[in-house]
Amino acid sequence: MIIQAKDIKKSYGNKRNRTEVLKGIDLTIEAGEFVTIMGASGSGKTTLLNVLSSIDNVTSGHVYIEDQDITQLKEKKLADFRKKDLGFVFQEYNLLNTLTVKENILLPLSIRETKKAEAEKQFKLVSEELDIYNLKKKYPSEISGGQKQRTSAARAFIHQPKIIFADEPTGALDSKAASSLLSKMKQLNKKINSTILMVTHDATAASYSKRVVFLKDGLIYSTLIKGERTQESFYKEIMNTQSVIGGVSVEF
Amino acid sequence: MSFNTVILKNFFKNLKNYALYMFALVFSVVLYFSFVLMSQDDSAVEEIQSSQLMSTGFTVGSVLLVVIILAFVMFANSLFLKRRNRELALFQLIGLTHGEILRILVLENAVIYFSSLVFGIAFGFLTSRTLLMILLRLMQVELSVGLNFSVQAVIQTAILFVGIFTLLMIQNFIFLKRTRLISMLTLDQSSEADYSGMGIGTMILGLLGLIMISSGYWLSMNIIEFGSVLLLVLFGILFLTIVGTYLTFKASVAFVLNMIRKSKQGCVSVNDVLSLTSIMFKMKSNAFLLSLVSIISAISMGLISFSYISHYSVESLIESTVSHDYTFYEEEDMQFYSHLLDDSEIEHRPLVIPTISYVARGDGIISGNGDDDSEISLNIVSEEFVDDTEVDEGELVIHGLSTVVGVYMDFDLNRSITLYNDDYEVTLELVETNEDAALPSFVARGRLQAVVSSEVYSRLEENAIHDKEQAEPHEAFVIDIVGEDSQEIFQLMNGENNPLFESRIEQYTNQIQGAGILMFVIGFVGLAFLMTTGCILYFKQIGESEDEKDTYKVLRKLGFSVNEIVKGLTLKVAITFGIPLIIGLLHTYFAVNAGWFIFGNEMWIPMLTVMGAYIVLYSTFGLVSILYYKKTVRDSL
């Protein structure tokens, strides 16, 4: 058990005008799992990801990562924890325009002063896996959206973090680029045994994962487990659940 | 590649984006350094008689400068931090602590700071030469400006900026500590203030703001009537105009713009999208900044106007208080100097002017409080002792009526004035009033002088009652130099053991130097105010153009040309820059109008000159903003 969330509540706004986004969520994620959080807009999925990944703080409740309560950690410990154990892929690419693709990807290794040869090895491994090795000398302004997204993903994987948080990683991609990124993520999940927690509203993307958690109005609505099924049948079940939550029937 | 090289590379690649910040810094250094350098210029200090005043003026000026610079640099820094939000957030995401990020910021800022300091000192050295020439010109001192470089000024500047640097780092640290990571990641999307609608509250506040400003103006127009509670009224005016200005920006402007928008009933043109709506949203959140800009503009324009008025009026002010080239307290002194001048073969005219005092009443006198039968005490002088004044029998000319006295007292020409005492009275016709004094001030003792024909004077003299108890001087001992008086003559007479005397040329020199320094220091600080407010508005526009980039993109995709969009933006810039300027100009006008007579005797020419110069410089910033917008729009697609 790598992540354990206990009764997480999160609300925004002031005393008079308060919106409760998360109304008490309990969630456990095992090491090496690939979990997707789904839900309609406003259901609180991104907020849940932010809270679990230490970017945002909770209003009440606890988040344990490897039995350490990160809601109680000091800033310095938290930074250390992000440095060693976490990787992020965002919907916006969050790349530094002033650095090349390679420099961007190597940032997490730079700050921990990894040996050059080791860094080079890791870079080659990850970038070839994500098909961006040949772009290493280019600047972000010179490459396409999908390539930026993959650069961003490579940066999240390079230091082999225990957990990778991905917020709509395929949001800006066409379906081909999206599926190639997702299968790469799945492979990396297997290869380096990272735990992946992804937020998406795209059922195709969700079908790459092992477990899908549906949120509705700040609460967990249901959970689907892929098990031994094929990706296709898993996809269908996700679609069905989605239409039940959204109240919209989907015709096939 | 180590992390430090990454940071350095990132920094140097980003240098273009830091240009603005560097400009702010270089500008501040230039401002401060040239000012300090000038105040330490020995050659100038030696030459100037009023060097004590000069150093005091410079000290006060430099304190004000430090305050302005500090506020300005901190503002620039906070904008700069906001623009780098995502970068800082990313560093935190990959696991840097606040301490490490602060170290990066310190490193970067140190590079920026050090280079700005060097550039600024070099520029400041060049500027200070020019400024010193302007100062000496204003003080009417003939002195060639040399090239003095002062190490002490460098050290003083360096110490100040190291101090500011420390403050900035504290500011950065507080920013990092207080901003949640999540809000840094999303900060640049949430810059639009929430729009709370145009309620009845806004309308009332808007009206209140306008009412407060107008009542402040009304009070300032009638300030003379409140002589007894003057201080209270002054503070009242300040309070009304400052709070009124704030409310105007907070509510009135948005209210008026909203009315215009409503009247269009949904048919908004591209101009409206870019100017009206954008300003409406931003005016409220920028209310504080914009009212600051208008108040600061008003303060600097007002103060510069006042100092220019006093500089402008020195000559005529001297004329109205000092009647002759040299004035003496005793007849022997006058003779002593007359011999001295004879020895040096300087042509001159010694004079003994007799005078008597009479009480005057009559239709010709109008006192400030509108009282018709008011009486004033006059010093009577015979026409033969006053140059350029022709008085016939039965006529009278008033002398020494300066602008300040004129505020409290006025005269009706061609009406009668009766001079009288217990035994005798004579009624004369007032034919002229004149600003120039006819008697030295220590003889006149603040009274106005009445010049009459010699026949009338001798009759008045015969009937005068000499009050033994009041030992007033009855004669003035003066010398007029034939031709122009000069510093050489003054120095000749101003021997160490010679008797005391008063000299017009000395008083003039002192006053023109004093007024010159005052005007220079105020002008300099005012210029600093102007530049900083201009820069702040400009920075603000840059920030807004970044925020609105998507709007331009959409508009251009819809088929609007660059010029059409820029036209709308020009309107926006005109409104954002123009409204504070107009309010500032109005404030200035009413402030100067209320108090100008204390400083001199000419209001319009100095005030309009100052306003004109201010408008030109201020508009430059607006123009530069428009050019920046144009570039952003062109690059948006």
Coordinates of N, CA, C and O in Angstrom, one line a residue, chain B residues 124-230:
Chain B
G124 N 24.7 57.7 -14.4 CA 24.5 58.8 -13.4 C 25.5 59.8 -13.4 O 25.3 61.0 -13.3
F125 N 26.8 59.4 -13.6 CA 27.9 60.3 -13.7 C 27.7 61.3 -14.8 O 27.8 62.5 -14.7
L126 N 27.3 60.8 -16.0 CA 27.1 61.6 -17.1 C 25.9 62.6 -16.9 O 25.9 63.8 -17.2
T127 N 24.8 62.0 -16.3 CA 23.6 62.8 -16.1 C 23.9 63.9 -15.1 O 23.3 65.0 -15.3
S128 N 24.6 63.6 -14.1 CA 24.8 64.6 -13.0 C 25.5 65.9 -13.6 O 25.2 67.0 -13.1
R129 N 26.3 65.7 -14.6 CA 27.0 66.9 -15.2 C 25.9 67.8 -15.8 O 25.8 69.0 -15.5
T130 N 25.0 67.2 -16.5 CA 23.9 68.0 -17.2 C 23.1 68.6 -16.1 O 22.7 69.8 -16.2
L131 N 22.7 67.8 -15.1 CA 21.8 68.3 -14.0 C 22.5 69.5 -13.3 O 21.8 70.5 -13.0
L132 N 23.8 69.4 -13.0 CA 24.4 70.4 -12.3 C 24.4 71.7 -13.1 O 24.2 72.8 -12.6
M133 N 24.6 71.6 -14.4 CA 24.5 72.8 -15.3 C 23.1 73.4 -15.2 O 23.0 74.6 -15.1
I134 N 22.1 72.6 -15.2 CA 20.7 73.1 -15.0 C 20.6 73.8 -13.7 O 20.1 75.0 -13.6
L135 N 21.1 73.2 -12.6 CA 21.0 73.8 -11.3 C 21.6 75.2 -11.3 O 21.1 76.2 -10.8
L136 N 22.9 75.2 -11.7 CA 23.6 76.5 -11.7 C 22.9 77.6 -12.5 O 22.9 78.7 -12.1
R137 N 22.4 77.1 -13.6 CA 21.6 78.1 -14.5 C 20.4 78.6 -13.7 O 20.2 79.8 -13.7
L138 N 19.7 77.8 -13.0 CA 18.6 78.2 -12.2 C 19.0 79.2 -11.1 O 18.2 80.1 -10.7
M139 N 20.2 78.9 -10.5 CA 20.6 79.8 -9.4 C 21.3 81.0 -9.9 O 21.8 81.8 -9.2
Q140 N 21.5 81.1 -11.3 CA 22.2 82.2 -11.9 C 23.6 82.3 -11.4 O 24.0 83.4 -11.0
V141 N 24.3 81.2 -11.3 CA 25.7 81.2 -10.9 C 26.5 80.9 -12.1 O 26.2 79.9 -12.8
E142 N 27.5 81.8 -12.4 CA 28.4 81.5 -13.5 C 29.5 80.6 -13.1 O 30.3 81.0 -12.3
L143 N 29.5 79.4 -13.6 CA 30.6 78.5 -13.2 C 30.6 77.4 -14.2 O 29.6 76.8 -14.5
S144 N 31.8 77.1 -14.7 CA 31.9 76.0 -15.6 C 31.9 74.7 -14.9 O 32.5 74.6 -13.8
V145 N 31.2 73.7 -15.4 CA 31.0 72.4 -14.7 C 32.1 71.5 -15.0 O 32.3 71.1 -16.2
G146 N 32.9 71.1 -14.0 CA 34.0 70.2 -14.2 C 33.5 68.8 -14.1 O 32.4 68.4 -14.1
L147 N 34.5 67.9 -14.1 CA 34.2 66.4 -14.0 C 34.7 65.9 -12.7 O 35.8 65.4 -12.6
N148 N 33.9 66.0 -11.7 CA 34.3 65.5 -10.4 C 33.7 64.2 -10.1 O 32.4 64.0 -10.2
F149 N 34.5 63.2 -9.8 CA 33.9 61.9 -9.5 C 34.2 61.6 -8.1 O 35.3 61.8 -7.6
S150 N 33.1 61.2 -7.3 CA 33.3 61.1 -5.9 C 33.1 59.6 -5.5 O 32.1 59.0 -5.8
V151 N 34.1 59.1 -4.9 CA 34.1 57.7 -4.5 C 33.1 57.5 -3.4 O 32.3 56.5 -3.3
Q152 N 33.0 58.6 -2.6 CA 32.0 58.5 -1.5 C 30.6 58.4 -2.0 O 29.8 57.6 -1.4
A153 N 30.3 59.1 -3.1 CA 28.9 59.0 -3.7 C 28.7 57.6 -4.1 O 27.6 57.0 -4.0
V154 N 29.7 56.9 -4.7 CA 29.6 55.5 -5.2 C 29.3 54.6 -4.0 O 28.4 53.8 -4.0
I155 N 30.1 54.9 -2.9 CA 29.9 54.0 -1.7 C 28.5 54.2 -1.2 O 27.7 53.2 -0.9
Q156 N 28.0 55.5 -1.1 CA 26.7 55.8 -0.5 C 25.6 55.1 -1.4 O 24.7 54.5 -0.8
T157 N 25.8 55.2 -2.7 CA 24.8 54.6 -3.6 C 24.8 53.0 -3.4 O 23.8 52.4 -3.3
A158 N 26.0 52.5 -3.3 CA 26.2 51.0 -3.2 C 25.5 50.6 -1.9 O 24.8 49.6 -1.9
I159 N 25.7 51.3 -0.8 CA 25.1 50.9 0.5 C 23.6 50.9 0.4 O 23.0 49.9 0.8
L160 N 23.1 52.0 -0.2 CA 21.6 52.0 -0.3 C 21.1 50.8 -1.1 O 20.1 50.2 -0.7
F161 N 21.8 50.5 -2.2 CA 21.2 49.5 -3.1 C 21.4 48.1 -2.5 O 20.6 47.2 -2.7
V162 N 22.4 47.9 -1.7 CA 22.6 46.6 -1.0 C 21.4 46.5 0.0 O 20.8 45.5 0.2
G163 N 21.1 47.6 0.7 CA 20.0 47.6 1.6 C 18.7 47.3 0.9 O 17.9 46.4 1.4
I164 N 18.5 47.9 -0.2 CA 17.2 47.6 -1.0 C 17.2 46.1 -1.4 O 16.2 45.5 -1.4
F165 N 18.4 45.7 -1.8 CA 18.5 44.3 -2.3 C 18.1 43.3 -1.1 O 17.3 42.4 -1.4
T166 N 18.5 43.6 0.1 CA 18.1 42.8 1.2 C 16.6 42.8 1.4 O 16.0 41.8 1.6
L167 N 16.0 44.0 1.3 CA 14.6 44.1 1.4 C 13.9 43.3 0.4 O 12.9 42.6 0.6
L168 N 14.4 43.3 -0.9 CA 13.8 42.6 -2.0 C 13.8 41.1 -1.7 O 12.8 40.4 -2.0
M169 N 14.9 40.6 -1.2 CA 15.0 39.2 -0.9 C 14.0 38.8 0.2 O 13.4 37.7 0.1
I170 N 13.8 39.7 1.2 CA 12.8 39.4 2.2 C 11.5 39.3 1.5 O 10.7 38.5 1.8
Q171 N 11.2 40.3 0.6 CA 9.9 40.3 -0.1 C 9.8 39.0 -0.9 O 8.7 38.3 -0.8
N172 N 10.8 38.5 -1.5 CA 10.7 37.3 -2.3 C 10.5 36.1 -1.4 O 9.7 35.2 -1.7
F173 N 11.1 36.1 -0.2 CA 11.0 35.0 0.7 C 9.5 34.9 1.2 O 8.9 33.9 1.2
I174 N 9.0 36.1 1.6 CA 7.6 36.1 2.0 C 6.7 35.7 1.0 O 5.8 34.9 1.2
F175 N 7.0 36.1 -0.3 CA 6.1 35.7 -1.4 C 6.1 34.1 -1.5 O 5.1 33.5 -1.6
L176 N 7.3 33.5 -1.5 CA 7.4 32.1 -1.6 C 6.7 31.4 -0.5 O 6.0 30.4 -0.7
K177 N 6.9 31.9 0.7 CA 6.4 31.3 1.9 C 4.8 31.3 1.9 O 4.1 30.4 2.3
R178 N 4.3 32.4 1.4 CA 2.9 32.6 1.6 C 2.0 32.1 0.4 O 0.9 31.9 0.6
T179 N 2.7 31.9 -0.7 CA 1.9 31.5 -1.9 C 1.9 29.9 -1.9 O 3.0 29.3 -1.9
R180 N 0.7 29.4 -1.9 CA 0.6 27.9 -2.1 C 1.0 27.5 -3.4 O 0.8 28.2 -4.4
L181 N 1.6 26.3 -3.5 CA 2.1 25.8 -4.8 C 0.9 25.8 -5.8 O 1.1 26.2 -7.0
I182 N -0.3 25.4 -5.3 CA -1.4 25.2 -6.2 C -1.8 26.6 -6.9 O -2.1 26.7 -8.0
S183 N -1.7 27.6 -6.0 CA -2.1 28.9 -6.6 C -1.0 29.5 -7.5 O -1.3 30.3 -8.4
M184 N 0.2 29.0 -7.3 CA 1.3 29.5 -8.2 C 1.1 28.8 -9.6 O 1.3 29.4 -10.6
L185 N 0.6 27.6 -9.6 CA 0.4 26.9 -10.9 C -0.7 27.5 -11.6 O -0.8 27.4 -12.9
T186 N -1.7 28.1 -10.9 CA -2.9 28.6 -11.6 C -3.0 30.1 -11.6 O -3.9 30.7 -12.0
L187 N -1.9 30.8 -11.0 CA -2.0 32.2 -10.8 C -2.3 33.0 -12.0 O -3.1 33.9 -12.0
D188 N -1.6 32.7 -13.1 CA -1.7 33.5 -14.3 C -3.0 33.4 -15.0 O -3.3 34.1 -15.9
Q189 N -3.8 32.5 -14.5 CA -5.2 32.4 -15.1 C -6.2 33.1 -14.4 O -7.3 33.3 -14.8
S190 N -5.9 33.6 -13.2 CA -6.9 34.1 -12.3 C -6.7 35.6 -12.1 O -7.0 36.2 -11.0
S191 N -6.1 36.3 -13.1 CA -5.8 37.7 -12.9 C -7.0 38.6 -13.0 O -7.0 39.7 -12.5
E192 N -8.0 38.1 -13.7 CA -9.2 38.9 -13.8 C -10.0 39.0 -12.5 O -10.3 38.0 -11.9
A193 N -10.2 40.3 -12.1 CA -10.9 40.4 -10.8 C -12.4 39.9 -11.0 O -12.9 40.0 -12.0
D194 N -12.9 39.4 -9.9 CA -14.3 39.0 -10.0 C -15.2 40.2 -10.1 O -15.0 41.2 -9.5
Y195 N -16.2 40.1 -10.9 CA -17.0 41.2 -11.3 C -18.3 41.2 -10.5 O -19.1 40.3 -10.6
S196 N -18.4 42.2 -9.6 CA -19.5 42.1 -8.6 C -20.7 42.9 -9.1 O -21.6 43.2 -8.3
G197 N -20.7 43.4 -10.3 CA -21.9 44.0 -10.8 C -22.0 45.5 -10.4 O -21.3 46.0 -9.6
M198 N -22.9 46.2 -11.1 CA -23.1 47.6 -10.8 C -24.3 47.8 -10.0 O -25.4 48.0 -10.5
G199 N -24.1 47.6 -8.7 CA -25.3 47.8 -7.8 C -25.6 49.2 -7.5 O -24.9 50.2 -7.9
I200 N -26.6 49.4 -6.7 CA -26.9 50.8 -6.3 C -25.8 51.3 -5.4 O -25.6 52.5 -5.4
G201 N -25.1 50.4 -4.7 CA -24.0 50.8 -3.8 C -22.9 51.5 -4.7 O -22.4 52.6 -4.3
T202 N -22.6 50.9 -5.8 CA -21.6 51.5 -6.7 C -22.0 52.9 -7.1 O -21.2 53.8 -7.1
M203 N -23.3 53.0 -7.4 CA -23.8 54.3 -7.9 C -23.6 55.4 -6.8 O -23.2 56.5 -7.0
I204 N -24.0 55.0 -5.6 CA -23.9 55.9 -4.5 C -22.5 56.3 -4.2 O -22.2 57.5 -4.1
L205 N -21.6 55.3 -4.2 CA -20.2 55.6 -3.9 C -19.6 56.5 -5.0 O -18.9 57.4 -4.7
G206 N -20.0 56.2 -6.2 CA -19.6 57.0 -7.4 C -20.0 58.5 -7.2 O -19.1 59.4 -7.4
L207 N -21.2 58.7 -6.9 CA -21.7 60.0 -6.7 C -21.0 60.7 -5.5 O -20.6 61.8 -5.6
L208 N -20.8 59.9 -4.4 CA -20.2 60.4 -3.3 C -18.7 60.9 -3.6 O -18.3 62.0 -3.2
G209 N -18.0 60.1 -4.4 CA -16.7 60.5 -4.8 C -16.7 61.8 -5.5 O -15.9 62.7 -5.1
L210 N -17.6 62.0 -6.5 CA -17.6 63.2 -7.2 C -18.0 64.4 -6.3 O -17.4 65.5 -6.4
I211 N -18.9 64.1 -5.4 CA -19.3 65.2 -4.5 C -18.2 65.6 -3.6 O -17.9 66.8 -3.4
M212 N -17.4 64.6 -3.1 CA -16.3 64.9 -2.2 C -15.3 65.8 -2.9 O -14.8 66.8 -2.4
I213 N -15.0 65.4 -4.1 CA -13.9 66.2 -4.9 C -14.4 67.6 -5.1 O -13.7 68.5 -4.8
S214 N -15.7 67.7 -5.5 CA -16.2 69.1 -5.8 C -16.2 69.9 -4.6 O -15.9 71.1 -4.6
S215 N -16.6 69.3 -3.4 CA -16.6 70.2 -2.2 C -15.2 70.5 -1.8 O -15.0 71.6 -1.3
G216 N -14.3 69.6 -2.0 CA -12.9 69.9 -1.7 C -12.4 71.1 -2.6 O -11.8 72.1 -2.1
Y217 N -12.8 71.1 -3.8 CA -12.5 72.2 -4.7 C -13.1 73.5 -4.3 O -12.5 74.6 -4.2
W218 N -14.4 73.4 -3.9 CA -15.1 74.6 -3.4 C -14.4 75.2 -2.2 O -14.2 76.4 -2.2
L219 N -14.0 74.3 -1.3 CA -13.3 74.9 -0.1 C -12.0 75.6 -0.5 O -11.7 76.6 0.1
S220 N -11.3 75.0 -1.5 CA -10.0 75.6 -1.8 C -10.2 76.9 -2.5 O -9.4 77.8 -2.4
M221 N -11.4 77.1 -3.2 CA -11.6 78.4 -3.8 C -11.9 79.4 -2.8 O -11.7 80.6 -3.0
N222 N -12.5 79.0 -1.7 CA -13.0 80.0 -0.7 C -12.1 79.9 0.6 O -12.6 80.3 1.6
I223 N -10.9 79.5 0.4 CA -10.0 79.2 1.6 C -9.8 80.5 2.4 O -9.7 80.4 3.6
I224 N -9.8 81.6 1.8 CA -9.5 82.9 2.4 C -10.6 83.2 3.5 O -10.3 83.7 4.6
E225 N -11.8 82.8 3.3 CA -12.9 83.0 4.2 C -12.7 82.3 5.5 O -13.4 82.6 6.5
F226 N -11.9 81.2 5.5 CA -11.8 80.4 6.7 C -10.5 80.7 7.4 O -9.9 79.8 8.0
G227 N -10.1 81.9 7.4 CA -8.8 82.3 8.0 C -8.6 81.7 9.4 O -7.5 81.3 9.7
S228 N -9.6 81.7 10.2 CA -9.4 81.3 11.6 C -9.2 79.8 11.8 O -8.5 79.4 12.7
V229 N -9.8 79.0 10.9 CA -9.6 77.5 11.1 C -8.9 77.0 9.8 O -9.1 75.9 9.4
L230 N -7.9 77.8 9.4 CA -7.2 77.5 8.1 C -6.6 76.0 8.1 O -6.9 75.3 7.1

